Amino acid sequence: MLNRATLEIVGHLLPAGFRTDHEAVLVIEQDGNDPDQVLEQLAVMVEILDGIDNRVAQSEAEREGIWKARRHLGHAMVELRQNVFIEDIAVPISKVPEMVHRFQALAEKHNMRMPVVAHAGDGNLHPLLLFEEHQRHLVGPIAAQIFRDAVELGGTVSAEHGLGALKRDFAALEHSPEEIGWWLRLKE
């Protein structure tokens, strides 16, 4: 999944005719031995998702172009020459749209951009907070709100990349003192 802020950054890498003005784009890749069965399964997914601009890549080049845009987000971010803070949280799959809306609200509240890429199939989300130097003091409080929102929605702050130094103070949002005690004993 790529949200609108992400599409704006990598839009020049997307195949011709790929719109970048949607709230978000969900990229699904389906494989199999029988091309007809794969197309049938994709058609079912399109029907279930009820999207606005449903499309199936018509060639390997078009498919690769979509994935290239996703894979090159990091390079595109470097080209922006802006401060970036990248996070990693996870929420239940059914809460991904709500979490993305919360990211957008936070970005608008603080006059920042927040591109988001996600593994929609497992609820893992990577918000990338773009900020100016004079906004650096807002990064910590914004990250804290992201963590609180993830836990409030039934998710976790220790998603794909774990807790680390920044998130360790937020472990208590979702884990009991007993659980944290076990972790500390294991580290000894």
Tab-separated table of C-alpha atoms in Angstrom:
chain	number	residue	atom	x	y	z
A	1	MET	CA	0.000	0.000	0.000
A	2	LEU	CA	1.203	3.459	-0.839
A	3	ASN	CA	-0.634	6.540	0.401
A	4	ARG	CA	-1.120	9.782	-1.546
A	5	ALA	CA	2.000	11.429	-0.096
A	6	THR	CA	4.048	8.432	-1.250
A	7	LEU	CA	2.442	8.476	-4.697
A	8	GLU	CA	3.347	12.148	-5.052
A	9	ILE	CA	7.004	11.328	-4.379
A	10	VAL	CA	7.347	8.250	-6.613
A	11	GLY	CA	4.711	9.106	-9.225
A	12	HIS	CA	7.335	9.831	-11.872
A	13	LEU	CA	8.492	6.200	-11.571
A	14	LEU	CA	5.057	4.653	-12.081
A	15	PRO	CA	3.880	3.291	-15.446
A	16	ALA	CA	2.123	5.710	-17.801
A	17	GLY	CA	-1.513	6.295	-16.937
A	18	PHE	CA	-1.079	5.298	-13.295
A	19	ARG	CA	-2.953	7.914	-11.281
A	20	THR	CA	-1.300	9.451	-8.232
A	21	ASP	CA	-4.274	11.417	-6.913
A	22	HIS	CA	-5.926	8.579	-4.992
A	23	GLU	CA	-5.992	8.482	-1.203
A	24	ALA	CA	-3.978	5.255	-1.398
A	25	VAL	CA	-3.067	2.474	-3.770
A	26	LEU	CA	-3.065	-1.154	-2.783
A	27	VAL	CA	-0.641	-3.208	-4.865
A	28	ILE	CA	-1.435	-6.912	-4.980
A	29	GLU	CA	0.745	-9.514	-6.579
A	30	GLN	CA	-0.720	-12.935	-7.274
A	31	ASP	CA	1.126	-15.831	-8.816
A	32	GLY	CA	0.391	-19.368	-9.881
A	33	ASN	CA	0.870	-21.923	-12.605
A	34	ASP	CA	-2.399	-21.258	-14.425
A	35	PRO	CA	-2.636	-17.692	-15.816
A	36	ASP	CA	-6.420	-17.909	-16.154
A	37	GLN	CA	-6.788	-18.953	-12.520
A	38	VAL	CA	-4.505	-16.105	-11.421
A	39	LEU	CA	-6.620	-13.578	-13.343
A	40	GLU	CA	-9.780	-15.065	-11.862
A	41	GLN	CA	-8.365	-14.755	-8.345
A	42	LEU	CA	-7.348	-11.153	-9.030
A	43	ALA	CA	-10.856	-10.381	-10.289
A	44	VAL	CA	-12.289	-11.733	-7.020
A	45	MET	CA	-9.888	-9.551	-5.009
A	46	VAL	CA	-10.829	-6.490	-7.053
A	47	GLU	CA	-14.520	-7.188	-6.397
A	48	ILE	CA	-13.958	-7.638	-2.651
A	49	LEU	CA	-11.859	-4.468	-2.353
A	50	ASP	CA	-14.295	-2.400	-4.442
A	51	GLY	CA	-11.610	0.085	-5.418
A	52	ILE	CA	-11.951	3.216	-7.494
A	53	ASP	CA	-9.338	2.539	-10.177
A	54	ASN	CA	-8.890	-1.208	-10.429
A	55	ARG	CA	-6.299	-2.431	-12.835
A	56	VAL	CA	-4.234	-5.490	-13.583
A	57	ALA	CA	-0.742	-5.032	-14.993
A	58	GLN	CA	-0.935	-5.908	-18.661
A	59	SER	CA	2.730	-6.742	-19.069
A	60	GLU	CA	5.806	-7.698	-17.115
A	61	ALA	CA	7.158	-4.193	-17.770
A	62	GLU	CA	4.071	-2.576	-16.248
A	63	ARG	CA	4.191	-4.907	-13.241
A	64	GLU	CA	7.889	-4.198	-12.743
A	65	GLY	CA	7.270	-0.446	-13.089
A	66	ILE	CA	4.824	-0.496	-10.181
A	67	TRP	CA	7.223	-2.448	-7.964
A	68	LYS	CA	10.139	-0.231	-9.049
A	69	ALA	CA	8.316	2.815	-7.747
A	70	ARG	CA	7.769	1.078	-4.398
A	71	ARG	CA	11.348	-0.179	-4.139
A	72	HIS	CA	12.842	3.193	-5.046
A	73	LEU	CA	11.005	5.204	-2.418
A	74	GLY	CA	14.201	5.403	-0.337
A	75	HIS	CA	16.150	6.820	-3.278
A	76	ALA	CA	13.385	9.314	-3.989
A	77	MET	CA	13.427	10.392	-0.337
A	78	VAL	CA	17.169	11.100	-0.528
A	79	GLU	CA	16.576	13.234	-3.618
A	80	LEU	CA	14.126	15.363	-1.620
A	81	ARG	CA	16.991	16.441	0.646
A	82	GLN	CA	14.683	16.725	3.615
A	83	ASN	CA	14.868	15.386	7.175
A	84	VAL	CA	13.139	12.012	7.444
A	85	PHE	CA	12.047	9.999	10.458
A	86	ILE	CA	10.941	6.455	9.600
A	87	GLU	CA	8.792	4.346	11.897
A	88	ASP	CA	7.453	0.834	11.924
A	89	ILE	CA	4.236	-0.235	13.625
A	90	ALA	CA	1.580	-2.853	12.965
A	91	VAL	CA	-2.189	-2.910	13.406
A	92	PRO	CA	-4.836	-5.528	12.630
A	93	ILE	CA	-5.451	-5.611	8.876
A	94	SER	CA	-8.978	-4.281	9.346
A	95	LYS	CA	-7.505	-1.187	11.051
A	96	VAL	CA	-4.978	-0.278	8.354
A	97	PRO	CA	-7.279	2.346	6.741
A	98	GLU	CA	-7.975	3.952	10.140
A	99	MET	CA	-4.269	4.081	10.986
A	100	VAL	CA	-3.451	5.644	7.618
A	101	HIS	CA	-6.124	8.297	8.279
A	102	ARG	CA	-4.541	8.979	11.666
A	103	PHE	CA	-1.144	9.416	10.026
A	104	GLN	CA	-2.688	11.913	7.625
A	105	ALA	CA	-4.362	13.840	10.452
A	106	LEU	CA	-1.064	14.050	12.358
A	107	ALA	CA	0.775	15.261	9.268
A	108	GLU	CA	-1.856	17.924	8.568
A	109	LYS	CA	-1.953	19.040	12.217
A	110	HIS	CA	1.808	19.667	12.183
A	111	ASN	CA	2.067	20.895	8.580
A	112	MET	CA	4.280	18.010	7.474
A	113	ARG	CA	4.141	15.300	4.862
A	114	MET	CA	3.929	11.671	5.934
A	115	PRO	CA	4.383	9.173	3.129
A	116	VAL	CA	3.313	5.688	4.167
A	117	VAL	CA	4.146	2.302	2.721
A	118	ALA	CA	2.574	-0.788	4.175
A	119	HIS	CA	2.428	-4.529	3.976
A	120	ALA	CA	-1.345	-4.470	3.915
A	121	GLY	CA	-1.521	-8.254	4.110
A	122	ASP	CA	-0.071	-8.276	7.635
A	123	GLY	CA	-0.898	-4.782	8.908
A	124	ASN	CA	2.705	-3.587	9.020
A	125	LEU	CA	2.982	0.147	8.312
A	126	HIS	CA	5.990	2.363	7.692
A	127	PRO	CA	5.171	6.067	8.101
A	128	LEU	CA	7.973	8.372	6.948
A	129	LEU	CA	7.746	11.768	8.591
A	130	LEU	CA	9.263	14.548	6.455
A	131	PHE	CA	10.175	17.595	8.503
A	132	GLU	CA	12.120	20.821	8.410
A	133	GLU	CA	14.864	21.509	10.929
A	134	HIS	CA	12.665	23.910	12.900
A	135	GLN	CA	10.126	21.059	13.313
A	136	ARG	CA	12.618	18.552	14.760
A	137	HIS	CA	11.233	19.046	18.282
A	138	LEU	CA	7.870	17.689	17.070
A	139	VAL	CA	9.230	14.336	15.888
A	140	GLY	CA	9.288	12.676	19.332
A	141	PRO	CA	5.721	13.684	20.263
A	142	ILE	CA	4.449	12.648	16.812
A	143	ALA	CA	6.173	9.259	17.135
A	144	ALA	CA	4.641	8.839	20.599
A	145	GLN	CA	1.176	9.544	19.168
A	146	ILE	CA	1.765	7.022	16.391
A	147	PHE	CA	2.679	4.409	19.004
A	148	ARG	CA	-0.381	5.208	21.140
A	149	ASP	CA	-2.657	5.052	18.099
A	150	ALA	CA	-1.245	1.686	17.008
A	151	VAL	CA	-1.858	0.160	20.440
A	152	GLU	CA	-5.308	1.784	20.717
A	153	LEU	CA	-6.252	0.087	17.446
A	154	GLY	CA	-5.122	-3.301	18.764
A	155	GLY	CA	-1.684	-3.220	17.168
A	156	THR	CA	1.900	-3.125	18.286
A	157	VAL	CA	4.782	-0.676	18.412
A	158	SER	CA	7.290	-3.505	17.960
A	159	ALA	CA	6.367	-4.529	14.456
A	160	GLU	CA	8.731	-5.796	11.803
A	161	HIS	CA	11.863	-4.145	13.223
A	162	GLY	CA	11.293	-4.627	16.959
A	163	LEU	CA	11.479	-2.170	19.828
A	164	GLY	CA	14.940	-0.620	19.867
A	165	ALA	CA	16.033	2.330	21.997
A	166	LEU	CA	13.291	4.708	20.854
A	167	LYS	CA	10.386	2.355	21.384
A	168	ARG	CA	11.460	0.584	24.567
A	169	ASP	CA	9.794	3.246	26.708
A	170	PHE	CA	6.538	2.546	24.900
A	171	ALA	CA	6.522	-1.212	25.495
A	172	ALA	CA	4.408	-0.662	28.603
A	173	LEU	CA	1.572	0.564	26.377
A	174	GLU	CA	0.961	-3.011	25.286
A	175	HIS	CA	2.861	-5.268	27.690
A	176	SER	CA	2.430	-5.913	31.391
A	177	PRO	CA	5.184	-5.230	33.945
A	178	GLU	CA	5.501	-9.004	34.313
A	179	GLU	CA	6.173	-9.454	30.590
A	180	ILE	CA	8.708	-6.648	30.573
A	181	GLY	CA	10.341	-8.208	33.637
A	182	TRP	CA	10.751	-11.467	31.744
A	183	TRP	CA	12.439	-9.644	28.869
A	184	LEU	CA	14.849	-7.928	31.229
A	185	ARG	CA	15.725	-11.216	32.912
A	186	LEU	CA	16.323	-12.832	29.519
A	187	LYS	CA	18.725	-10.042	28.561
A	188	GLU	CA	20.812	-10.557	31.744
